[in-house]
PDB file of N, CA and C in Angstrom:
ATOM      1  N   HIS A   1    -120.383-151.503  10.007  1.00  0.00           N
ATOM      2  CA  HIS A   1    -119.243-151.754   9.149  1.00  0.00           C
ATOM      3  C   HIS A   1    -119.529-151.220   7.761  1.00  0.00           C
ATOM      4  N   GLY A   2    -118.490-150.934   7.015  1.00  0.00           N
ATOM      5  CA  GLY A   2    -118.655-150.376   5.686  1.00  0.00           C
ATOM      6  C   GLY A   2    -118.059-151.272   4.626  1.00  0.00           C
ATOM      7  N   GLY A   3    -118.133-150.796   3.428  1.00  0.00           N
ATOM      8  CA  GLY A   3    -117.572-151.562   2.328  1.00  0.00           C
ATOM      9  C   GLY A   3    -118.631-152.372   1.613  1.00  0.00           C
ATOM     10  N   SER A   4    -118.197-153.076   0.618  1.00  0.00           N
ATOM     11  CA  SER A   4    -119.122-153.873  -0.174  1.00  0.00           C
ATOM     12  C   SER A   4    -119.556-155.119   0.599  1.00  0.00           C
ATOM     13  N   PRO A   5    -120.744-155.643   0.291  1.00  0.00           N
ATOM     14  CA  PRO A   5    -121.174-156.858   0.977  1.00  0.00           C
ATOM     15  C   PRO A   5    -120.280-158.056   0.672  1.00  0.00           C
ATOM     16  N   MET A   6    -119.603-158.022  -0.464  1.00  0.00           N
ATOM     17  CA  MET A   6    -118.774-159.160  -0.839  1.00  0.00           C
ATOM     18  C   MET A   6    -117.456-159.184  -0.061  1.00  0.00           C
ATOM     19  N   LEU A   7    -116.795-158.034   0.092  1.00  0.00           N
ATOM     20  CA  LEU A   7    -115.487-157.994   0.755  1.00  0.00           C
ATOM     21  C   LEU A   7    -115.439-157.098   1.988  1.00  0.00           C
ATOM     22  N   GLY A   8    -116.507-156.389   2.287  1.00  0.00           N
ATOM     23  CA  GLY A   8    -116.502-155.454   3.405  1.00  0.00           C
ATOM     24  C   GLY A   8    -116.422-156.114   4.770  1.00  0.00           C
ATOM     25  N   TRP A   9    -116.797-157.378   4.863  1.00  0.00           N
ATOM     26  CA  TRP A   9    -116.783-158.075   6.148  1.00  0.00           C
ATOM     27  C   TRP A   9    -115.374-158.443   6.583  1.00  0.00           C
ATOM     28  N   ILE A  10    -114.410-158.494   5.659  1.00  0.00           N
ATOM     29  CA  ILE A  10    -113.061-158.936   6.009  1.00  0.00           C
ATOM     30  C   ILE A  10    -112.381-157.980   6.985  1.00  0.00           C
ATOM     31  N   PRO A  11    -112.276-156.670   6.674  1.00  0.00           N
ATOM     32  CA  PRO A  11    -111.652-155.784   7.674  1.00  0.00           C
ATOM     33  C   PRO A  11    -112.486-155.659   8.950  1.00  0.00           C
ATOM     34  N   TRP A  12    -113.791-155.798   8.823  1.00  0.00           N
ATOM     35  CA  TRP A  12    -114.660-155.706   9.993  1.00  0.00           C
ATOM     36  C   TRP A  12    -114.376-156.854  10.956  1.00  0.00           C
ATOM     37  N   THR A  13    -114.214-158.066  10.450  1.00  0.00           N
ATOM     38  CA  THR A  13    -113.937-159.192  11.340  1.00  0.00           C
ATOM     39  C   THR A  13    -112.507-159.185  11.859  1.00  0.00           C
ATOM     40  N   LEU A  14    -111.567-158.646  11.070  1.00  0.00           N
ATOM     41  CA  LEU A  14    -110.179-158.608  11.524  1.00  0.00           C
ATOM     42  C   LEU A  14    -109.971-157.633  12.675  1.00  0.00           C
ATOM     43  N   GLN A  15    -110.833-156.633  12.805  1.00  0.00           N
ATOM     44  CA  GLN A  15    -110.668-155.650  13.879  1.00  0.00           C
ATOM     45  C   GLN A  15    -111.378-156.047  15.174  1.00  0.00           C
ATOM     46  N   MET A  16    -112.149-157.116  15.158  1.00  0.00           N
ATOM     47  CA  MET A  16    -112.876-157.530  16.365  1.00  0.00           C
ATOM     48  C   MET A  16    -111.928-158.102  17.415  1.00  0.00           C
ATOM     49  N   THR A  17    -112.248-157.827  18.659  1.00  0.00           N
ATOM     50  CA  THR A  17    -111.449-158.355  19.772  1.00  0.00           C
ATOM     51  C   THR A  17    -112.135-159.591  20.353  1.00  0.00           C
ATOM     52  N   TYR A  18    -111.400-160.343  21.149  1.00  0.00           N
ATOM     53  CA  TYR A  18    -111.966-161.525  21.794  1.00  0.00           C
ATOM     54  C   TYR A  18    -113.117-161.141  22.719  1.00  0.00           C
ATOM     55  N   ALA A  19    -112.974-160.038  23.425  1.00  0.00           N
ATOM     56  CA  ALA A  19    -114.023-159.600  24.355  1.00  0.00           C
ATOM     57  C   ALA A  19    -115.310-159.265  23.598  1.00  0.00           C
ATOM     58  N   ASP A  20    -115.184-158.587  22.452  1.00  0.00           N
ATOM     59  CA  ASP A  20    -116.367-158.265  21.646  1.00  0.00           C
ATOM     60  C   ASP A  20    -117.058-159.532  21.148  1.00  0.00           C
ATOM     61  N   LEU A  21    -116.266-160.492  20.709  1.00  0.00           N
ATOM     62  CA  LEU A  21    -116.850-161.715  20.169  1.00  0.00           C
ATOM     63  C   LEU A  21    -117.538-162.551  21.246  1.00  0.00           C
ATOM     64  N   LEU A  22    -116.969-162.594  22.439  1.00  0.00           N
ATOM     65  CA  LEU A  22    -117.573-163.382  23.514  1.00  0.00           C
ATOM     66  C   LEU A  22    -118.781-162.679  24.137  1.00  0.00           C
ATOM     67  N   ALA A  23    -118.698-161.346  24.315  1.00  0.00           N
ATOM     68  CA  ALA A  23    -119.785-160.611  24.963  1.00  0.00           C
ATOM     69  C   ALA A  23    -120.926-160.322  23.996  1.00  0.00           C
ATOM     70  N   GLY A  24    -120.629-160.119  22.758  1.00  0.00           N
ATOM     71  CA  GLY A  24    -121.645-159.791  21.757  1.00  0.00           C
ATOM     72  C   GLY A  24    -121.078-158.808  20.762  1.00  0.00           C
ATOM     73  N   ILE A  25    -121.303-159.080  19.497  1.00  0.00           N
ATOM     74  CA  ILE A  25    -120.728-158.246  18.437  1.00  0.00           C
ATOM     75  C   ILE A  25    -121.530-156.960  18.318  1.00  0.00           C
ATOM     76  N   PRO A  26    -120.870-155.796  18.451  1.00  0.00           N
ATOM     77  CA  PRO A  26    -121.584-154.523  18.350  1.00  0.00           C
ATOM     78  C   PRO A  26    -122.244-154.369  16.971  1.00  0.00           C
ATOM     79  N   GLY A  27    -123.463-153.853  16.976  1.00  0.00           N
ATOM     80  CA  GLY A  27    -124.174-153.621  15.724  1.00  0.00           C
ATOM     81  C   GLY A  27    -125.017-154.792  15.263  1.00  0.00           C
ATOM     82  N   THR A  28    -125.084-155.860  16.051  1.00  0.00           N
ATOM     83  CA  THR A  28    -125.872-157.027  15.645  1.00  0.00           C
ATOM     84  C   THR A  28    -127.073-157.245  16.551  1.00  0.00           C
ATOM     85  N   GLY A  29    -127.489-156.201  17.263  1.00  0.00           N
ATOM     86  CA  GLY A  29    -128.626-156.318  18.178  1.00  0.00           C
ATOM     87  C   GLY A  29    -129.943-156.480  17.441  1.00  0.00           C
ATOM     88  N   THR A  30    -130.964-156.794  18.201  1.00  0.00           N
ATOM     89  CA  THR A  30    -132.281-157.054  17.610  1.00  0.00           C
ATOM     90  C   THR A  30    -133.177-155.830  17.600  1.00  0.00           C
ATOM     91  N   ARG A  31    -132.792-154.733  18.272  1.00  0.00           N
ATOM     92  CA  ARG A  31    -133.614-153.521  18.321  1.00  0.00           C
ATOM     93  C   ARG A  31    -132.771-152.277  18.042  1.00  0.00           C
ATOM     94  N   GLN A  32    -133.477-151.222  17.663  1.00  0.00           N
ATOM     95  CA  GLN A  32    -132.887-149.900  17.410  1.00  0.00           C
ATOM     96  C   GLN A  32    -131.732-149.972  16.408  1.00  0.00           C
ATOM     97  N   GLY A  33    -132.000-150.568  15.302  1.00  0.00           N
ATOM     98  CA  GLY A  33    -131.003-150.615  14.234  1.00  0.00           C
ATOM     99  C   GLY A  33    -129.761-151.419  14.578  1.00  0.00           C
ATOM    100  N   GLY A  34    -129.886-152.370  15.460  1.00  0.00           N
ATOM    101  CA  GLY A  34    -128.760-153.223  15.806  1.00  0.00           C
ATOM    102  C   GLY A  34    -127.955-152.750  16.994  1.00  0.00           C
ATOM    103  N   HIS A  35    -128.348-151.625  17.613  1.00  0.00           N
ATOM    104  CA  HIS A  35    -127.573-151.076  18.729  1.00  0.00           C
ATOM    105  C   HIS A  35    -128.136-151.443  20.098  1.00  0.00           C
ATOM    106  N   ALA A  36    -129.250-152.137  20.146  1.00  0.00           N
ATOM    107  CA  ALA A  36    -129.836-152.542  21.427  1.00  0.00           C
ATOM    108  C   ALA A  36    -130.401-153.949  21.273  1.00  0.00           C
ATOM    109  N   GLY A  37    -130.747-154.540  22.385  1.00  0.00           N
ATOM    110  CA  GLY A  37    -131.294-155.896  22.367  1.00  0.00           C
ATOM    111  C   GLY A  37    -130.189-156.926  22.465  1.00  0.00           C
ATOM    112  N   SER A  38    -130.572-158.164  22.290  1.00  0.00           N
ATOM    113  CA  SER A  38    -129.587-159.227  22.420  1.00  0.00           C
ATOM    114  C   SER A  38    -128.641-159.228  21.223  1.00  0.00           C
ATOM    115  N   LEU A  39    -127.355-159.337  21.526  1.00  0.00           N
ATOM    116  CA  LEU A  39    -126.327-159.269  20.490  1.00  0.00           C
ATOM    117  C   LEU A  39    -125.919-160.662  20.039  1.00  0.00           C
ATOM    118  N   LEU A  40    -125.419-160.739  18.833  1.00  0.00           N
ATOM    119  CA  LEU A  40    -124.903-161.996  18.305  1.00  0.00           C
ATOM    120  C   LEU A  40    -123.583-162.315  18.991  1.00  0.00           C
ATOM    121  N   ARG A  41    -123.499-163.499  19.581  1.00  0.00           N
ATOM    122  CA  ARG A  41    -122.288-163.914  20.292  1.00  0.00           C
ATOM    123  C   ARG A  41    -121.620-165.052  19.557  1.00  0.00           C
ATOM    124  N   CYS A  42    -120.330-165.171  19.756  1.00  0.00           N
ATOM    125  CA  CYS A  42    -119.560-166.266  19.164  1.00  0.00           C
ATOM    126  C   CYS A  42    -118.997-167.130  20.282  1.00  0.00           C
ATOM    127  N   ASN A  43    -119.006-168.429  20.057  1.00  0.00           N
ATOM    128  CA  ASN A  43    -118.340-169.298  21.019  1.00  0.00           C
ATOM    129  C   ASN A  43    -116.851-169.353  20.700  1.00  0.00           C
ATOM    130  N   LEU A  44    -116.108-170.013  21.532  1.00  0.00           N
ATOM    131  CA  LEU A  44    -114.659-170.039  21.384  1.00  0.00           C
ATOM    132  C   LEU A  44    -114.223-170.725  20.090  1.00  0.00           C
ATOM    133  N   ASP A  45    -114.971-171.739  19.654  1.00  0.00           N
ATOM    134  CA  ASP A  45    -114.639-172.413  18.395  1.00  0.00           C
ATOM    135  C   ASP A  45    -114.716-171.452  17.214  1.00  0.00           C
ATOM    136  N   ALA A  46    -115.742-170.610  17.191  1.00  0.00           N
ATOM    137  CA  ALA A  46    -115.884-169.641  16.099  1.00  0.00           C
ATOM    138  C   ALA A  46    -114.763-168.603  16.139  1.00  0.00           C
ATOM    139  N   ILE A  47    -114.344-168.206  17.326  1.00  0.00           N
ATOM    140  CA  ILE A  47    -113.249-167.242  17.450  1.00  0.00           C
ATOM    141  C   ILE A  47    -111.950-167.845  16.924  1.00  0.00           C
ATOM    142  N   VAL A  48    -111.681-169.089  17.290  1.00  0.00           N
ATOM    143  CA  VAL A  48    -110.467-169.759  16.799  1.00  0.00           C
ATOM    144  C   VAL A  48    -110.518-169.893  15.280  1.00  0.00           C
ATOM    145  N   LEU A  49    -111.676-170.228  14.739  1.00  0.00           N
ATOM    146  CA  LEU A  49    -111.820-170.354  13.291  1.00  0.00           C
ATOM    147  C   LEU A  49    -111.593-169.015  12.588  1.00  0.00           C
ATOM    148  N   LEU A  50    -112.150-167.942  13.135  1.00  0.00           N
ATOM    149  CA  LEU A  50    -111.935-166.613  12.542  1.00  0.00           C
ATOM    150  C   LEU A  50    -110.462-166.222  12.586  1.00  0.00           C
ATOM    151  N   ARG A  51    -109.798-166.482  13.712  1.00  0.00           N
ATOM    152  CA  ARG A  51    -108.376-166.128  13.831  1.00  0.00           C
ATOM    153  C   ARG A  51    -107.518-166.988  12.909  1.00  0.00           C
ATOM    154  N   PHE A  52    -107.879-168.262  12.741  1.00  0.00           N
ATOM    155  CA  PHE A  52    -107.151-169.139  11.827  1.00  0.00           C
ATOM    156  C   PHE A  52    -107.258-168.628  10.397  1.00  0.00           C
ATOM    157  N   HIS A  53    -108.443-168.216   9.999  1.00  0.00           N
ATOM    158  CA  HIS A  53    -108.610-167.679   8.654  1.00  0.00           C
ATOM    159  C   HIS A  53    -107.908-166.334   8.491  1.00  0.00           C
ATOM    160  N   ALA A  54    -107.842-165.543   9.543  1.00  0.00           N
ATOM    161  CA  ALA A  54    -107.120-164.272   9.471  1.00  0.00           C
ATOM    162  C   ALA A  54    -105.626-164.513   9.264  1.00  0.00           C
ATOM    163  N   VAL A  55    -105.074-165.498   9.965  1.00  0.00           N
ATOM    164  CA  VAL A  55    -103.654-165.835   9.787  1.00  0.00           C
ATOM    165  C   VAL A  55    -103.417-166.388   8.380  1.00  0.00           C
ATOM    166  N   GLY A  56    -104.329-167.235   7.905  1.00  0.00           N
ATOM    167  CA  GLY A  56    -104.203-167.765   6.550  1.00  0.00           C
ATOM    168  C   GLY A  56    -104.253-166.678   5.499  1.00  0.00           C
ATOM    169  N   LEU A  57    -105.099-165.667   5.706  1.00  0.00           N
ATOM    170  CA  LEU A  57    -105.171-164.542   4.776  1.00  0.00           C
ATOM    171  C   LEU A  57    -103.860-163.770   4.755  1.00  0.00           C
ATOM    172  N   LYS A  58    -103.282-163.548   5.923  1.00  0.00           N
ATOM    173  CA  LYS A  58    -102.016-162.812   5.985  1.00  0.00           C
ATOM    174  C   LYS A  58    -100.879-163.599   5.351  1.00  0.00           C
ATOM    175  N   ILE A  59    -100.832-164.901   5.591  1.00  0.00           N
ATOM    176  CA  ILE A  59     -99.778-165.737   5.007  1.00  0.00           C
ATOM    177  C   ILE A  59     -99.908-165.780   3.489  1.00  0.00           C
ATOM    178  N   SER A  60    -101.124-165.932   2.988  1.00  0.00           N
ATOM    179  CA  SER A  60    -101.303-165.976   1.534  1.00  0.00           C
ATOM    180  C   SER A  60    -100.988-164.626   0.891  1.00  0.00           C
ATOM    181  N   ALA A  61    -101.265-163.524   1.581  1.00  0.00           N
ATOM    182  CA  ALA A  61    -100.921-162.208   1.046  1.00  0.00           C
ATOM    183  C   ALA A  61     -99.403-162.034   0.968  1.00  0.00           C
ATOM    184  N   VAL A  62     -98.687-162.470   1.994  1.00  0.00           N
ATOM    185  CA  VAL A  62     -97.220-162.377   1.981  1.00  0.00           C
ATOM    186  C   VAL A  62     -96.631-163.282   0.904  1.00  0.00           C
ATOM    187  N   ALA A  63     -97.154-164.501   0.777  1.00  0.00           N
ATOM    188  CA  ALA A  63     -96.649-165.429  -0.243  1.00  0.00           C
ATOM    189  C   ALA A  63     -96.907-164.893  -1.644  1.00  0.00           C
ATOM    190  N   THR A  64     -98.068-164.316  -1.875  1.00  0.00           N
ATOM    191  CA  THR A  64     -98.372-163.731  -3.178  1.00  0.00           C
ATOM    192  C   THR A  64     -97.443-162.571  -3.475  1.00  0.00           C
ATOM    193  N   PHE A  65     -97.220-161.714  -2.489  1.00  0.00           N
ATOM    194  CA  PHE A  65     -96.321-160.575  -2.674  1.00  0.00           C
ATOM    195  C   PHE A  65     -94.904-161.038  -3.006  1.00  0.00           C
ATOM    196  N   LEU A  66     -94.408-162.022  -2.261  1.00  0.00           N
ATOM    197  CA  LEU A  66     -93.051-162.516  -2.515  1.00  0.00           C
ATOM    198  C   LEU A  66     -92.933-163.161  -3.889  1.00  0.00           C
ATOM    199  N   CYS A  67     -93.936-163.910  -4.289  1.00  0.00           N
ATOM    200  CA  CYS A  67     -93.894-164.544  -5.613  1.00  0.00           C
ATOM    201  C   CYS A  67     -93.907-163.508  -6.728  1.00  0.00           C
ATOM    202  N   ILE A  68     -94.706-162.472  -6.576  1.00  0.00           N
ATOM    203  CA  ILE A  68     -94.791-161.452  -7.623  1.00  0.00           C
ATOM    204  C   ILE A  68     -93.542-160.584  -7.656  1.00  0.00           C
ATOM    205  N   VAL A  69     -93.013-160.245  -6.489  1.00  0.00           N
ATOM    206  CA  VAL A  69     -91.888-159.314  -6.425  1.00  0.00           C
ATOM    207  C   VAL A  69     -90.539-160.007  -6.626  1.00  0.00           C
ATOM    208  N   ILE A  70     -90.385-161.252  -6.180  1.00  0.00           N
ATOM    209  CA  ILE A  70     -89.077-161.917  -6.246  1.00  0.00           C
ATOM    210  C   ILE A  70     -89.035-163.004  -7.318  1.00  0.00           C
ATOM    211  N   LEU A  71     -89.928-163.975  -7.244  1.00  0.00           N
ATOM    212  CA  LEU A  71     -89.832-165.125  -8.146  1.00  0.00           C
ATOM    213  C   LEU A  71     -90.167-164.790  -9.593  1.00  0.00           C
ATOM    214  N   LEU A  72     -91.231-164.043  -9.818  1.00  0.00           N
ATOM    215  CA  LEU A  72     -91.618-163.729 -11.192  1.00  0.00           C
ATOM    216  C   LEU A  72     -90.537-162.952 -11.939  1.00  0.00           C
ATOM    217  N   PRO A  73     -89.960-161.878 -11.378  1.00  0.00           N
ATOM    218  CA  PRO A  73     -88.866-161.209 -12.101  1.00  0.00           C
ATOM    219  C   PRO A  73     -87.632-162.091 -12.267  1.00  0.00           C
ATOM    220  N   MET A  74     -87.358-162.942 -11.287  1.00  0.00           N
ATOM    221  CA  MET A  74     -86.194-163.816 -11.396  1.00  0.00           C
ATOM    222  C   MET A  74     -86.378-164.806 -12.543  1.00  0.00           C
ATOM    223  N   TYR A  75     -87.538-165.414 -12.650  1.00  0.00           N
ATOM    224  CA  TYR A  75     -87.792-166.341 -13.743  1.00  0.00           C
ATOM    225  C   TYR A  75     -87.862-165.620 -15.088  1.00  0.00           C
ATOM    226  N   TRP A  76     -88.373-164.412 -15.075  1.00  0.00           N
ATOM    227  CA  TRP A  76     -88.523-163.648 -16.309  1.00  0.00           C
ATOM    228  C   TRP A  76     -87.159-163.292 -16.901  1.00  0.00           C
ATOM    229  N   THR A  77     -86.187-162.984 -16.053  1.00  0.00           N
ATOM    230  CA  THR A  77     -84.891-162.502 -16.547  1.00  0.00           C
ATOM    231  C   THR A  77     -83.801-163.555 -16.544  1.00  0.00           C
ATOM    232  N   SER A  78     -84.063-164.754 -16.054  1.00  0.00           N
ATOM    233  CA  SER A  78     -83.000-165.765 -15.974  1.00  0.00           C
ATOM    234  C   SER A  78     -82.738-166.400 -17.338  1.00  0.00           C
ATOM    235  N   ASP A  79     -81.515-166.858 -17.516  1.00  0.00           N
ATOM    236  CA  ASP A  79     -81.128-167.529 -18.750  1.00  0.00           C
ATOM    237  C   ASP A  79     -81.332-169.022 -18.608  1.00  0.00           C
ATOM    238  N   CYS A  80     -81.406-169.696 -19.743  1.00  0.00           N
ATOM    239  CA  CYS A  80     -81.461-171.150 -19.750  1.00  0.00           C
ATOM    240  C   CYS A  80     -80.039-171.657 -19.835  1.00  0.00           C
ATOM    241  N   TRP A  81     -79.516-172.168 -18.741  1.00  0.00           N
ATOM    242  CA  TRP A  81     -78.144-172.685 -18.722  1.00  0.00           C
ATOM    243  C   TRP A  81     -78.181-174.186 -18.960  1.00  0.00           C
ATOM    244  N   HIS A  82     -77.403-174.646 -19.916  1.00  0.00           N
ATOM    245  CA  HIS A  82     -77.261-176.081 -20.116  1.00  0.00           C
ATOM    246  C   HIS A  82     -75.886-176.355 -20.703  1.00  0.00           C
ATOM    247  N   LEU A  83     -75.430-177.565 -20.536  1.00  0.00           N
ATOM    248  CA  LEU A  83     -74.111-177.954 -21.004  1.00  0.00           C
ATOM    249  C   LEU A  83     -74.160-178.154 -22.516  1.00  0.00           C
ATOM    250  N   ALA A  84     -73.258-177.498 -23.219  1.00  0.00           N
ATOM    251  CA  ALA A  84     -73.231-177.608 -24.679  1.00  0.00           C
ATOM    252  C   ALA A  84     -72.897-179.037 -25.086  1.00  0.00           C
ATOM    253  N   GLN A  85     -73.421-179.450 -26.210  1.00  0.00           N
ATOM    254  CA  GLN A  85     -73.231-180.821 -26.676  1.00  0.00           C
ATOM    255  C   GLN A  85     -71.794-181.089 -27.138  1.00  0.00           C
ATOM    256  N   THR A  86     -71.091-180.073 -27.631  1.00  0.00           N
ATOM    257  CA  THR A  86     -69.783-180.300 -28.252  1.00  0.00           C
ATOM    258  C   THR A  86     -68.619-180.140 -27.298  1.00  0.00           C
ATOM    259  N   ASN A  87     -68.727-179.327 -26.271  1.00  0.00           N
ATOM    260  CA  ASN A  87     -67.609-179.131 -25.344  1.00  0.00           C
ATOM    261  C   ASN A  87     -68.123-179.032 -23.912  1.00  0.00           C
ATOM    262  N   ASP A  88     -67.218-178.814 -22.987  1.00  0.00           N
ATOM    263  CA  ASP A  88     -67.602-178.767 -21.581  1.00  0.00           C
ATOM    264  C   ASP A  88     -67.914-177.365 -21.079  1.00  0.00           C
ATOM    265  N   ASP A  89     -68.036-176.406 -21.957  1.00  0.00           N
ATOM    266  CA  ASP A  89     -68.360-175.036 -21.549  1.00  0.00           C
ATOM    267  C   ASP A  89     -69.867-174.888 -21.376  1.00  0.00           C
ATOM    268  N   TRP A  90     -70.230-174.018 -20.439  1.00  0.00           N
ATOM    269  CA  TRP A  90     -71.649-173.730 -20.251  1.00  0.00           C
ATOM    270  C   TRP A  90     -72.114-172.799 -21.347  1.00  0.00           C
ATOM    271  N   ASN A  91     -73.288-173.033 -21.837  1.00  0.00           N
ATOM    272  CA  ASN A  91     -73.846-172.259 -22.932  1.00  0.00           C
ATOM    273  C   ASN A  91     -75.132-171.591 -22.447  1.00  0.00           C
ATOM    274  N   THR A  92     -75.292-170.318 -22.769  1.00  0.00           N
ATOM    275  CA  THR A  92     -76.490-169.603 -22.336  1.00  0.00           C
ATOM    276  C   THR A  92     -77.597-169.662 -23.374  1.00  0.00           C
ATOM    277  N   ALA A  93     -77.356-170.280 -24.522  1.00  0.00           N
ATOM    278  CA  ALA A  93     -78.391-170.359 -25.538  1.00  0.00           C
ATOM    279  C   ALA A  93     -79.509-171.282 -25.054  1.00  0.00           C
ATOM    280  N   CYS A  94     -80.703-170.875 -25.235  1.00  0.00           N
ATOM    281  CA  CYS A  94     -81.851-171.635 -24.753  1.00  0.00           C
ATOM    282  C   CYS A  94     -82.342-172.575 -25.842  1.00  0.00           C
ATOM    283  N   ALA A  95     -82.351-173.832 -25.574  1.00  0.00           N
ATOM    284  CA  ALA A  95     -82.893-174.803 -26.513  1.00  0.00           C
ATOM    285  C   ALA A  95     -84.381-174.936 -26.211  1.00  0.00           C
ATOM    286  N   ALA A  96     -85.211-174.401 -27.074  1.00  0.00           N
ATOM    287  CA  ALA A  96     -86.647-174.331 -26.818  1.00  0.00           C
ATOM    288  C   ALA A  96     -87.291-175.705 -26.724  1.00  0.00           C
ATOM    289  N   ASP A  97     -86.690-176.697 -27.350  1.00  0.00           N
ATOM    290  CA  ASP A  97     -87.311-178.014 -27.307  1.00  0.00           C
ATOM    291  C   ASP A  97     -87.023-178.762 -26.001  1.00  0.00           C
ATOM    292  N   SER A  98     -85.994-178.377 -25.265  1.00  0.00           N
ATOM    293  CA  SER A  98     -85.679-179.122 -24.043  1.00  0.00           C
ATOM    294  C   SER A  98     -85.719-178.273 -22.777  1.00  0.00           C
ATOM    295  N   TYR A  99     -85.675-176.969 -22.857  1.00  0.00           N
ATOM    296  CA  TYR A  99     -85.665-176.118 -21.666  1.00  0.00           C
ATOM    297  C   TYR A  99     -86.752-175.052 -21.765  1.00  0.00           C
ATOM    298  N   ASN A 100     -87.554-174.974 -20.745  1.00  0.00           N
ATOM    299  CA  ASN A 100     -88.547-173.910 -20.655  1.00  0.00           C
ATOM    300  C   ASN A 100     -88.815-173.600 -19.188  1.00  0.00           C
ATOM    301  N   LEU A 101     -89.744-172.727 -18.920  1.00  0.00           N
ATOM    302  CA  LEU A 101     -90.000-172.286 -17.549  1.00  0.00           C
ATOM    303  C   LEU A 101     -90.572-173.386 -16.663  1.00  0.00           C
ATOM    304  N   THR A 102     -91.114-174.430 -17.231  1.00  0.00           N
ATOM    305  CA  THR A 102     -91.737-175.458 -16.416  1.00  0.00           C
ATOM    306  C   THR A 102     -90.793-176.590 -16.042  1.00  0.00           C
ATOM    307  N   ASN A 103     -89.564-176.560 -16.489  1.00  0.00           N
ATOM    308  CA  ASN A 103     -88.637-177.633 -16.159  1.00  0.00           C
ATOM    309  C   ASN A 103     -88.275-177.620 -14.684  1.00  0.00           C
ATOM    310  N   TYR A 104     -88.039-178.779 -14.117  1.00  0.00           N
ATOM    311  CA  TYR A 104     -87.691-178.894 -12.713  1.00  0.00           C
ATOM    312  C   TYR A 104     -86.359-178.216 -12.430  1.00  0.00           C
ATOM    313  N   GLU A 105     -85.435-178.257 -13.400  1.00  0.00           N
ATOM    314  CA  GLU A 105     -84.108-177.696 -13.190  1.00  0.00           C
ATOM    315  C   GLU A 105     -84.147-176.173 -13.037  1.00  0.00           C
ATOM    316  N   ARG A 106     -85.136-175.511 -13.620  1.00  0.00           N
ATOM    317  CA  ARG A 106     -85.235-174.056 -13.498  1.00  0.00           C
ATOM    318  C   ARG A 106     -85.662-173.641 -12.101  1.00  0.00           C
ATOM    319  N   THR A 107     -86.446-174.462 -11.460  1.00  0.00           N
ATOM    320  CA  THR A 107     -86.943-174.086 -10.136  1.00  0.00           C
ATOM    321  C   THR A 107     -86.027-174.681  -9.123  1.00  0.00           C
TER     322      THR A 107
END
C-alpha cells in the first residue's frame, strides 16, 4: 500500500474484500518482504468493524459536503427577519442584540 503512514491505510483498507480479510491480507506475510509465509487474518468481528467505520467515513464526508455547500451559504446570505415593534410588517433589519446566527429561530 502507498501513501503516508498517517492516512495511507484508509484507501488500502477500503479496497479490501471479505475474501482477502478472511483468507489473509496480501502483503502481511512473515517472509520475503511480506509476500510469503503466514498472512495476517481478520475474524468476522474485525471485518464488520472495518465496514462500519467505512460507512461512517462516507456518511461524515457527505454530511460535511452538504453543510459546506448548502447550509453555510444559506446562513451566510440569509436576512434576519423579525416583526417590527411599531407595526405588523416584516422588517429585514437585523437587530444585533437579539438576532444572530446562533438563534434557534434561524435554524
